[in-house]
Structures are given as structure tokens and as C-alpha cells.
Amino acid sequence: MKRNFGFLDRSDWVWNFDINYSDNTWKSLKKNKFKIQSSQEGEIFFKSLEPVFGGWYFLGIKHKGNNNYCFGSLSSGKKGFPQARPMFPIRRRWRVIRIKKNQKAYLRLINVNSDLIIDELWLIPIFKFYALHKIRIRIHTTLGISFSSINKLKSINLWRKYNKLLLSQKVKKRYFNYYYWQEEVEKDAILRILSLKEKINSFSKSFIIQENNNFSTVPDGGYVILKNCDGLISEWAIDVFSVVLELNNNCLLLYPDEDCININKKRHSPNFKTAWNRELFFSNPLFSNCWVIDPKLWNKALKNLSESNYQINSCNLIIEIIKDLENNNNSSKIIHTPFICFHKIKDQIRLEKSFNSKSASYLENYINEYFCSIKNKVKIDIKEEGYKINWLSPVRPFLSILIPTKDKVELLRKCISSIEEKSAGTRYEIIVIDNGSKDINTFDYFRSFIKKSNNQLPRKIIKIEGEFNYSLLNNSAAKVASGDVLLLLNNDVQFISHNWGFDLASNALRDGIGCVGAKLLFPDETIQHAGVILGIGGVAGHSHKYFSTEDYGFQKRINLQQEISAVTGACLAISKKNWEILGGLDSKNLKVNYNDIDLCLRSLNYGLKNIYTPNVIAYHFESKSRGKPIGEDYKKWKKEYNFMKKKWSSILFNDPFYSPHLSLMEEDFSIHLKKLNLISRSYNKFTLFDDFYL
């Protein structure tokens, strides 16, 4: 009966590797789960056992494994129109497709380079109006086309645009290339800037360009453009700077986005930047190659530098300016504009003169003078990707490690073994929170664990019965913790770097720092967590998830310490003082999910900075194949999801440490094509086009 409606589940498909579709080699997929070995060609083929009625369908697939770039193509019959769709792993993926009348459905999966475990494979008929509704939503959320514009499109044009959109993700999940972004987004944004300049009657500001090794004082009224001599300002840069300065009359320091340009004048490698990010500025000497500076601030900085100093590099001059702004509590007057206003001539990956011991020494002296006590000094190491800032502490911090658990003793055993085997670099205590364990092996381990407790390395076990409430478990443990820094740690985390405890604690104890997170890896050496990006999945997603540890990531951010909106509670350090100020985790509204994100956002609201540090590395054995919760767990997750969206709606889609040009549909820093509405932003202030076009 179900086949009359075109409804197919997993048992209604057959598969093989034979690209000639030889029927005698097809195998039916009727087991609860099935594992398909990858072929040499990286391709797998499916077809429905029976023809299906023509019409609109949802194709649903859920598979597990390490095929992170799996891509599918479905057609009606062997030679039908191929409807290419991304079919990435882990989550259940639904795609709108069309099938001709009485044709078998043929599905081809490519980029299958390791074993594929199929959990679900569906073909479910849907009404045409619903199919077009889903297509409109997809185009709107990805391209930013308004619904009124979409409604004017005929069905066939809408269908073509939808197919083109999904086909564009075929290469490494990137929605669009940079050239397409220039045509579809940038041109429109520049026209809007020119229109706005006329609308607000922006006076013609004067700009004086200063390049490396050729600095001089300037008269009042003329803004300085400090640029790298190995690049060009864009043709629209002056107009953008004029508008931004007019709309932000208290701006003292401005920096734009930038890209690279080759000998053929083709632009590439865009650097879409965050709002002011002091930690990223410290660790990345190439934070910006173009600055617009208030003339009084510029002249003051020049006077404070000897000629020999400021001729080393413009980085030293910018450090002097930042020092002045920080010293006078004027960091809110550092403004970012998301327009590409500078084109680097050199390849962005190439190491430049900024990476030298003299500049590192100047930065080190500045940080020690303004951010450290007499005994609390920093030491800077020069790495290939930037600077590693080692925050030293006048005393060895005492770290309280809080580990909730319920049985799964092997995970807990390996977690604690890694704590002991990888030198922490500081004193610590371990507090295990037992939430109703029942396995006799767990209790045997608890006894051996407690026997090792001593004054130097205290160990505690507290028992809390009842339903799993992650927030309550950690809040209860924090009350008996003796350390000046708390480390929330999942029982499936294992440290693989040394000095992890000191790196986390010394950062958490710095003035103005809230939550500190680490670089977490899946067991296959891919990134599980490199900070959290707000808005992905509706609330938040992990930065650079599934990237190889050999990758630098977007603008080298995997390996650079930086401010971030949030970090995961799987490994989160915070000073006991700030924990108590913020009130710990929300055990009433966020018992299981998002309590770590909520804590981090409350930290931001309080004026603290959250930090991701790549210097601390650990495995996180969270399953790569874990999807969304189901049943009662789904209801609880949905309730907490809605709570977060309501409470933090003002920031979830305006992450200051992410670019409005980047996608909120994936965690890989793909370019987004939504119409740009942001003109400029500081840490907590946004200037929008809509404010002037109401």
C-alpha cells in the first residue's frame, strides 16, 4: 500500500558499486542497520526496488562515518535530470526532489572515502505547495531574497534556483565562491553606501595615507590611513570610511575587512573579521593591514615612539595606539566595518616581516606594563601562525576539576588517567560527581580513586541522586571546591597536551576574563571544538568542526588565541570569584543543554571576555554520529532551545566574533550571500543600513 503513495523506507532500496547498474549484483537493504564499504571510486549507488508515482518528495538520509563531504545526486530513471544535494553525515538530512511518473529513483553518493553506516533512507511524497514553501525558505535563508521577491518567481525558476544553490555546495561544503559573493553581495552593498553618503549629507573628510617606514605628524581634521605598503586600498574605501566615521563620530580607530589580489587583478582569500578582538590582535600580528586613525591619537603615538622604534614596523605604532585607548577606557571607540577596503598583494599564508623578535618584544613589554602585575609577566613565543602568549602567574593557581559521571567507568578512568599523566603545571583537586551510578565496577574504581587522595592531590566524590541535571551537579560541586579556578570537565575528555591546567587557570585568573575553553579533537584527529559561534543551528555551533588538525582554519583561527562569544562546557575554566558573581549554571531552565552557552553570554553581559586557547588540547570522545535527541529527550532539548532563543535573541544572530558574510548553516566559515545590513560595529554596538532606510 505504501508504494502506491510513493513512500519508501530503507528496505525498499537496493545498492551496489557497479556503475553499470547490473541488476544481478543489487542487494536489498533490509537490516536494521547496514554498513557499506567504500569503493575505490568513492561512489555508492542506490535505486528503488519499484517505480514510484511522479511528483514532489522529501528524500531523507541519515548516515554515520567520516564522509564529511558526502554529496548525492538523485534522478528519475538512469538518465533523468540529476538533482544534486549535499548529504553530510550525522544529522538527518531532508531534501526536496521531483520524480517523473512511474520511474525508479536512482541515488548516487560521491565523496565516500570511508565506510558508510546508513541509519535511514526515506522517500516521502509531499504536496507541491509545501515543496515550494520549503524551497522558498531555503532560498530566503541562504540568499537573503525577500519573500515578496520569491513570490514573483515562477515555480520553474524557483526550482532551478534551488537546484543551483544546492549544487554549489559540491566542493567542500562551500555554498559560493568569493567571486560570486562580489557580484551578488558586495556590489549592492557599495551602491547602498554611496546612496547613504548622499542621504546623510556626509561632508568630505580628508584622509592622509601613511605607509611603513614613512610616518609623519598630520594636521587636525585629517584622518590617517595607515596601510601596509604591500597592498592597495579599494576604490570605494574612502566612501566607506567617510560614512562610517560620520555615523560613529566618537570613532578613534577603524579597521575594515580585506582580501588578496594576484597579478591578474583577481581577488581571493577574503579576511572577514570580527568586531574588536583584543586577544586575537595580541596573537596575530597580521590582524589588520589597514587602519583609519584619529589625527590627535596618531600624533600622540608618534611622539611616544622613538624613530628607531616606529620604523621597525607599523605594528608597534598600532600597539602604542591600542595602549592609549585601553588606558583611557576607550576600546569601545575601536570600530570594525565589514567592507573589503584593502587588497593585499602578497599571499596571506606567507610569513611577513611582522613576525620578528623585535615586534614580539615590543608587544611583550606593552602587555607586561599594562595588563600584568610586577610578578605576573607574560612571555611571547613566535609560532608559524602568529604569537603564543604565555600568561604567567605570580603563584601556582589551585584548580578544582569537576567531573559529573554515571557509570561508564572506562571513560572516567581514562579521563582521570590523562589528568595524572599529562603534567597539569599547577596544583589541582578532582571532584567526581556521581549521579546515580549502579555498576559494581564503578564503585570498585571509586574506592581505588579515593585511596589515592592526599594533601597534595585531594580527591573527592559527592553523590547526587535524581534526574540528570548537569547544571545542578556542577553547582553543587562548586560549593565544596577549594580551588580559585573551577574546571568543568566531561568524563569523556582526555588531555593530550602538557601544562594544560596552568594554561587554563592562568588565563581564567586574568582581570576581565570570564570563561576559557580548549581545543578539543575527535579521536580521528579532526576538530570537535575551537570555540563556539552563535546562531548556527538556531542557537550555537562549534567553530571549524570536522577540520583536520593540520588545517589552519579560517584566517588561521584554529591556532590563534582569541576572544569568542562562548566555549563548550565539556572543558571550561572560570575563576571561582567570577563563577559566584555570575551565579553558576542555570539549573532551573537549562538542566541539560545550552547551560554553558548561557553562562558565557552572561559573562559577556557582565563585561568579561571569553577566550578560546589552542594551547590546551584534548580528545573529546563525544560521538561524531550523535544526532538530535529523540522522544522525551527531544522535548527537553526543544524547551531549552526555545528558552535560549527567547532570552538571547538580540545576540544569537549578531555574534561580534563572527562575520555577517559567513554562513550560519554550517560550521566551516562558508561564505553567505545574504544582503549586507551591517555598516559598522564595535564590541556591543551595531550600525545598520535599516536604521537609515525606514
PDB file of N, CA, C and O in Angstrom, residues 531-543 564-567 597-598 600-601 604 644 648 650-658 663-664:
ATOM      1  N   GLY A 531      36.091  26.808  19.859  1.00  0.00           N
ATOM      2  CA  GLY A 531      35.264  27.953  20.179  1.00  0.00           C
ATOM      3  C   GLY A 531      33.857  27.738  19.640  1.00  0.00           C
ATOM      4  O   GLY A 531      33.598  26.812  18.879  1.00  0.00           O
ATOM      5  N   VAL A 532      32.941  28.599  20.062  1.00  0.00           N
ATOM      6  CA  VAL A 532      31.529  28.481  19.694  1.00  0.00           C
ATOM      7  C   VAL A 532      31.097  29.705  18.899  1.00  0.00           C
ATOM      8  O   VAL A 532      31.458  30.835  19.229  1.00  0.00           O
ATOM      9  N   ILE A 533      30.336  29.456  17.825  1.00  0.00           N
ATOM     10  CA  ILE A 533      29.765  30.524  17.002  1.00  0.00           C
ATOM     11  C   ILE A 533      28.275  30.594  17.278  1.00  0.00           C
ATOM     12  O   ILE A 533      27.562  29.580  17.183  1.00  0.00           O
ATOM     13  N   LEU A 534      27.786  31.766  17.616  1.00  0.00           N
ATOM     14  CA  LEU A 534      26.364  31.929  17.899  1.00  0.00           C
ATOM     15  C   LEU A 534      25.553  31.901  16.608  1.00  0.00           C
ATOM     16  O   LEU A 534      26.017  32.325  15.557  1.00  0.00           O
ATOM     17  N   GLY A 535      24.315  31.403  16.713  1.00  0.00           N
ATOM     18  CA  GLY A 535      23.387  31.436  15.582  1.00  0.00           C
ATOM     19  C   GLY A 535      23.351  30.180  14.749  1.00  0.00           C
ATOM     20  O   GLY A 535      22.349  29.907  14.084  1.00  0.00           O
ATOM     21  N   ILE A 536      24.425  29.408  14.729  1.00  0.00           N
ATOM     22  CA  ILE A 536      24.442  28.177  13.934  1.00  0.00           C
ATOM     23  C   ILE A 536      23.487  27.168  14.561  1.00  0.00           C
ATOM     24  O   ILE A 536      23.548  26.909  15.761  1.00  0.00           O
ATOM     25  N   GLY A 537      22.589  26.625  13.747  1.00  0.00           N
ATOM     26  CA  GLY A 537      21.598  25.691  14.268  1.00  0.00           C
ATOM     27  C   GLY A 537      20.522  26.372  15.092  1.00  0.00           C
ATOM     28  O   GLY A 537      19.759  25.705  15.780  1.00  0.00           O
ATOM     29  N   GLY A 538      20.455  27.700  15.027  1.00  0.00           N
ATOM     30  CA  GLY A 538      19.453  28.438  15.786  1.00  0.00           C
ATOM     31  C   GLY A 538      19.993  29.034  17.059  1.00  0.00           C
ATOM     32  O   GLY A 538      19.581  30.112  17.479  1.00  0.00           O
ATOM     33  N   VAL A 539      20.917  28.344  17.726  1.00  0.00           N
ATOM     34  CA  VAL A 539      21.500  28.859  18.970  1.00  0.00           C
ATOM     35  C   VAL A 539      23.012  28.969  18.850  1.00  0.00           C
ATOM     36  O   VAL A 539      23.571  30.061  18.940  1.00  0.00           O
ATOM     37  N   ALA A 540      23.701  27.847  18.630  1.00  0.00           N
ATOM     38  CA  ALA A 540      25.163  27.900  18.584  1.00  0.00           C
ATOM     39  C   ALA A 540      25.721  26.628  17.964  1.00  0.00           C
ATOM     40  O   ALA A 540      25.102  25.564  18.021  1.00  0.00           O
ATOM     41  N   GLY A 541      26.911  26.740  17.374  1.00  0.00           N
ATOM     42  CA  GLY A 541      27.625  25.606  16.804  1.00  0.00           C
ATOM     43  C   GLY A 541      29.106  25.755  17.054  1.00  0.00           C
ATOM     44  O   GLY A 541      29.596  26.841  17.396  1.00  0.00           O
ATOM     45  N   HIS A 542      29.849  24.669  16.883  1.00  0.00           N
ATOM     46  CA  HIS A 542      31.285  24.670  17.163  1.00  0.00           C
ATOM     47  C   HIS A 542      32.079  25.142  15.955  1.00  0.00           C
ATOM     48  O   HIS A 542      31.888  24.653  14.845  1.00  0.00           O
ATOM     49  N   SER A 543      32.982  26.052  16.196  1.00  0.00           N
ATOM     50  CA  SER A 543      33.846  26.594  15.145  1.00  0.00           C
ATOM     51  C   SER A 543      34.754  25.516  14.557  1.00  0.00           C
ATOM     52  O   SER A 543      35.360  24.736  15.292  1.00  0.00           O
ATOM     53  N   ILE A 564      36.028  34.948  22.060  1.00  0.00           N
ATOM     54  CA  ILE A 564      34.972  34.198  21.410  1.00  0.00           C
ATOM     55  C   ILE A 564      33.713  34.405  22.241  1.00  0.00           C
ATOM     56  O   ILE A 564      33.788  34.693  23.436  1.00  0.00           O
ATOM     57  N   SER A 565      32.547  34.294  21.637  1.00  0.00           N
ATOM     58  CA  SER A 565      31.320  34.529  22.395  1.00  0.00           C
ATOM     59  C   SER A 565      31.078  33.463  23.451  1.00  0.00           C
ATOM     60  O   SER A 565      30.560  33.747  24.531  1.00  0.00           O
ATOM     61  N   ALA A 566      31.447  32.224  23.131  1.00  0.00           N
ATOM     62  CA  ALA A 566      31.199  31.141  24.087  1.00  0.00           C
ATOM     63  C   ALA A 566      32.164  29.992  23.833  1.00  0.00           C
ATOM     64  O   ALA A 566      32.742  29.878  22.750  1.00  0.00           O
ATOM     65  N   VAL A 567      32.307  29.151  24.839  1.00  0.00           N
ATOM     66  CA  VAL A 567      33.100  27.919  24.725  1.00  0.00           C
ATOM     67  C   VAL A 567      32.280  26.784  25.320  1.00  0.00           C
ATOM     68  O   VAL A 567      31.348  27.005  26.097  1.00  0.00           O
ATOM     69  N   ILE A 597      26.575  27.759  27.206  1.00  0.00           N
ATOM     70  CA  ILE A 597      26.434  28.949  26.351  1.00  0.00           C
ATOM     71  C   ILE A 597      25.817  30.090  27.147  1.00  0.00           C
ATOM     72  O   ILE A 597      26.257  31.246  27.065  1.00  0.00           O
ATOM     73  N   ASP A 598      24.813  29.776  27.939  1.00  0.00           N
ATOM     74  CA  ASP A 598      24.156  30.791  28.763  1.00  0.00           C
ATOM     75  C   ASP A 598      25.135  31.417  29.751  1.00  0.00           C
ATOM     76  O   ASP A 598      25.146  32.639  29.938  1.00  0.00           O
ATOM     77  N   CYS A 600      28.372  31.686  29.409  1.00  0.00           N
ATOM     78  CA  CYS A 600      29.302  32.527  28.650  1.00  0.00           C
ATOM     79  C   CYS A 600      28.651  33.851  28.240  1.00  0.00           C
ATOM     80  O   CYS A 600      29.294  34.912  28.285  1.00  0.00           O
ATOM     81  N   LEU A 601      27.388  33.808  27.842  1.00  0.00           N
ATOM     82  CA  LEU A 601      26.715  35.047  27.429  1.00  0.00           C
ATOM     83  C   LEU A 601      26.445  35.954  28.625  1.00  0.00           C
ATOM     84  O   LEU A 601      26.513  37.188  28.501  1.00  0.00           O
ATOM     85  N   LEU A 604      29.674  37.710  29.129  1.00  0.00           N
ATOM     86  CA  LEU A 604      29.817  38.855  28.227  1.00  0.00           C
ATOM     87  C   LEU A 604      29.003  40.041  28.716  1.00  0.00           C
ATOM     88  O   LEU A 604      29.470  41.190  28.694  1.00  0.00           O
ATOM     89  N   MET A 644      16.550  29.575  25.203  1.00  0.00           N
ATOM     90  CA  MET A 644      17.747  30.297  24.779  1.00  0.00           C
ATOM     91  C   MET A 644      17.434  31.306  23.676  1.00  0.00           C
ATOM     92  O   MET A 644      17.926  32.439  23.691  1.00  0.00           O
ATOM     93  N   TRP A 648      18.180  35.187  24.537  1.00  0.00           N
ATOM     94  CA  TRP A 648      19.360  35.793  23.924  1.00  0.00           C
ATOM     95  C   TRP A 648      19.136  36.166  22.455  1.00  0.00           C
ATOM     96  O   TRP A 648      20.074  36.189  21.668  1.00  0.00           O
ATOM     97  N   SER A 650      18.760  38.875  20.972  1.00  0.00           N
ATOM     98  CA  SER A 650      19.451  40.073  20.479  1.00  0.00           C
ATOM     99  C   SER A 650      20.877  39.807  20.026  1.00  0.00           C
ATOM    100  O   SER A 650      21.434  40.575  19.238  1.00  0.00           O
ATOM    101  N   ILE A 651      21.481  38.716  20.504  1.00  0.00           N
ATOM    102  CA  ILE A 651      22.887  38.459  20.157  1.00  0.00           C
ATOM    103  C   ILE A 651      23.089  37.191  19.342  1.00  0.00           C
ATOM    104  O   ILE A 651      24.099  37.042  18.654  1.00  0.00           O
ATOM    105  N   LEU A 652      22.125  36.263  19.375  1.00  0.00           N
ATOM    106  CA  LEU A 652      22.335  34.965  18.738  1.00  0.00           C
ATOM    107  C   LEU A 652      22.659  35.080  17.251  1.00  0.00           C
ATOM    108  O   LEU A 652      23.388  34.254  16.706  1.00  0.00           O
ATOM    109  N   PHE A 653      22.098  36.076  16.565  1.00  0.00           N
ATOM    110  CA  PHE A 653      22.365  36.217  15.139  1.00  0.00           C
ATOM    111  C   PHE A 653      23.215  37.460  14.846  1.00  0.00           C
ATOM    112  O   PHE A 653      23.233  37.953  13.723  1.00  0.00           O
ATOM    113  N   ASN A 654      23.896  37.940  15.892  1.00  0.00           N
ATOM    114  CA  ASN A 654      24.810  39.077  15.743  1.00  0.00           C
ATOM    115  C   ASN A 654      26.085  38.818  16.531  1.00  0.00           C
ATOM    116  O   ASN A 654      26.534  39.650  17.313  1.00  0.00           O
ATOM    117  N   ASP A 655      26.652  37.641  16.332  1.00  0.00           N
ATOM    118  CA  ASP A 655      27.862  37.279  17.066  1.00  0.00           C
ATOM    119  C   ASP A 655      28.977  38.269  16.742  1.00  0.00           C
ATOM    120  O   ASP A 655      29.402  38.387  15.590  1.00  0.00           O
ATOM    121  N   PRO A 656      29.471  39.020  17.747  1.00  0.00           N
ATOM    122  CA  PRO A 656      30.521  40.012  17.467  1.00  0.00           C
ATOM    123  C   PRO A 656      31.838  39.396  17.011  1.00  0.00           C
ATOM    124  O   PRO A 656      32.664  40.075  16.423  1.00  0.00           O
ATOM    125  N   PHE A 657      32.022  38.084  17.274  1.00  0.00           N
ATOM    126  CA  PHE A 657      33.280  37.434  16.921  1.00  0.00           C
ATOM    127  C   PHE A 657      33.135  36.526  15.701  1.00  0.00           C
ATOM    128  O   PHE A 657      33.883  35.559  15.527  1.00  0.00           O
ATOM    129  N   TYR A 658      32.175  36.879  14.861  1.00  0.00           N
ATOM    130  CA  TYR A 658      31.916  36.163  13.609  1.00  0.00           C
ATOM    131  C   TYR A 658      31.520  37.217  12.596  1.00  0.00           C
ATOM    132  O   TYR A 658      31.090  38.325  12.950  1.00  0.00           O
ATOM    133  N   SER A 663      28.390  31.914   6.797  1.00  0.00           N
ATOM    134  CA  SER A 663      27.160  31.133   6.898  1.00  0.00           C
ATOM    135  C   SER A 663      26.826  30.736   8.334  1.00  0.00           C
ATOM    136  O   SER A 663      27.704  30.449   9.140  1.00  0.00           O
ATOM    137  N   LEU A 664      25.519  30.701   8.617  1.00  0.00           N
ATOM    138  CA  LEU A 664      25.026  30.158   9.873  1.00  0.00           C
ATOM    139  C   LEU A 664      24.401  28.787   9.667  1.00  0.00           C
ATOM    140  O   LEU A 664      23.721  28.264  10.546  1.00  0.00           O
TER     141      LEU A 664
END
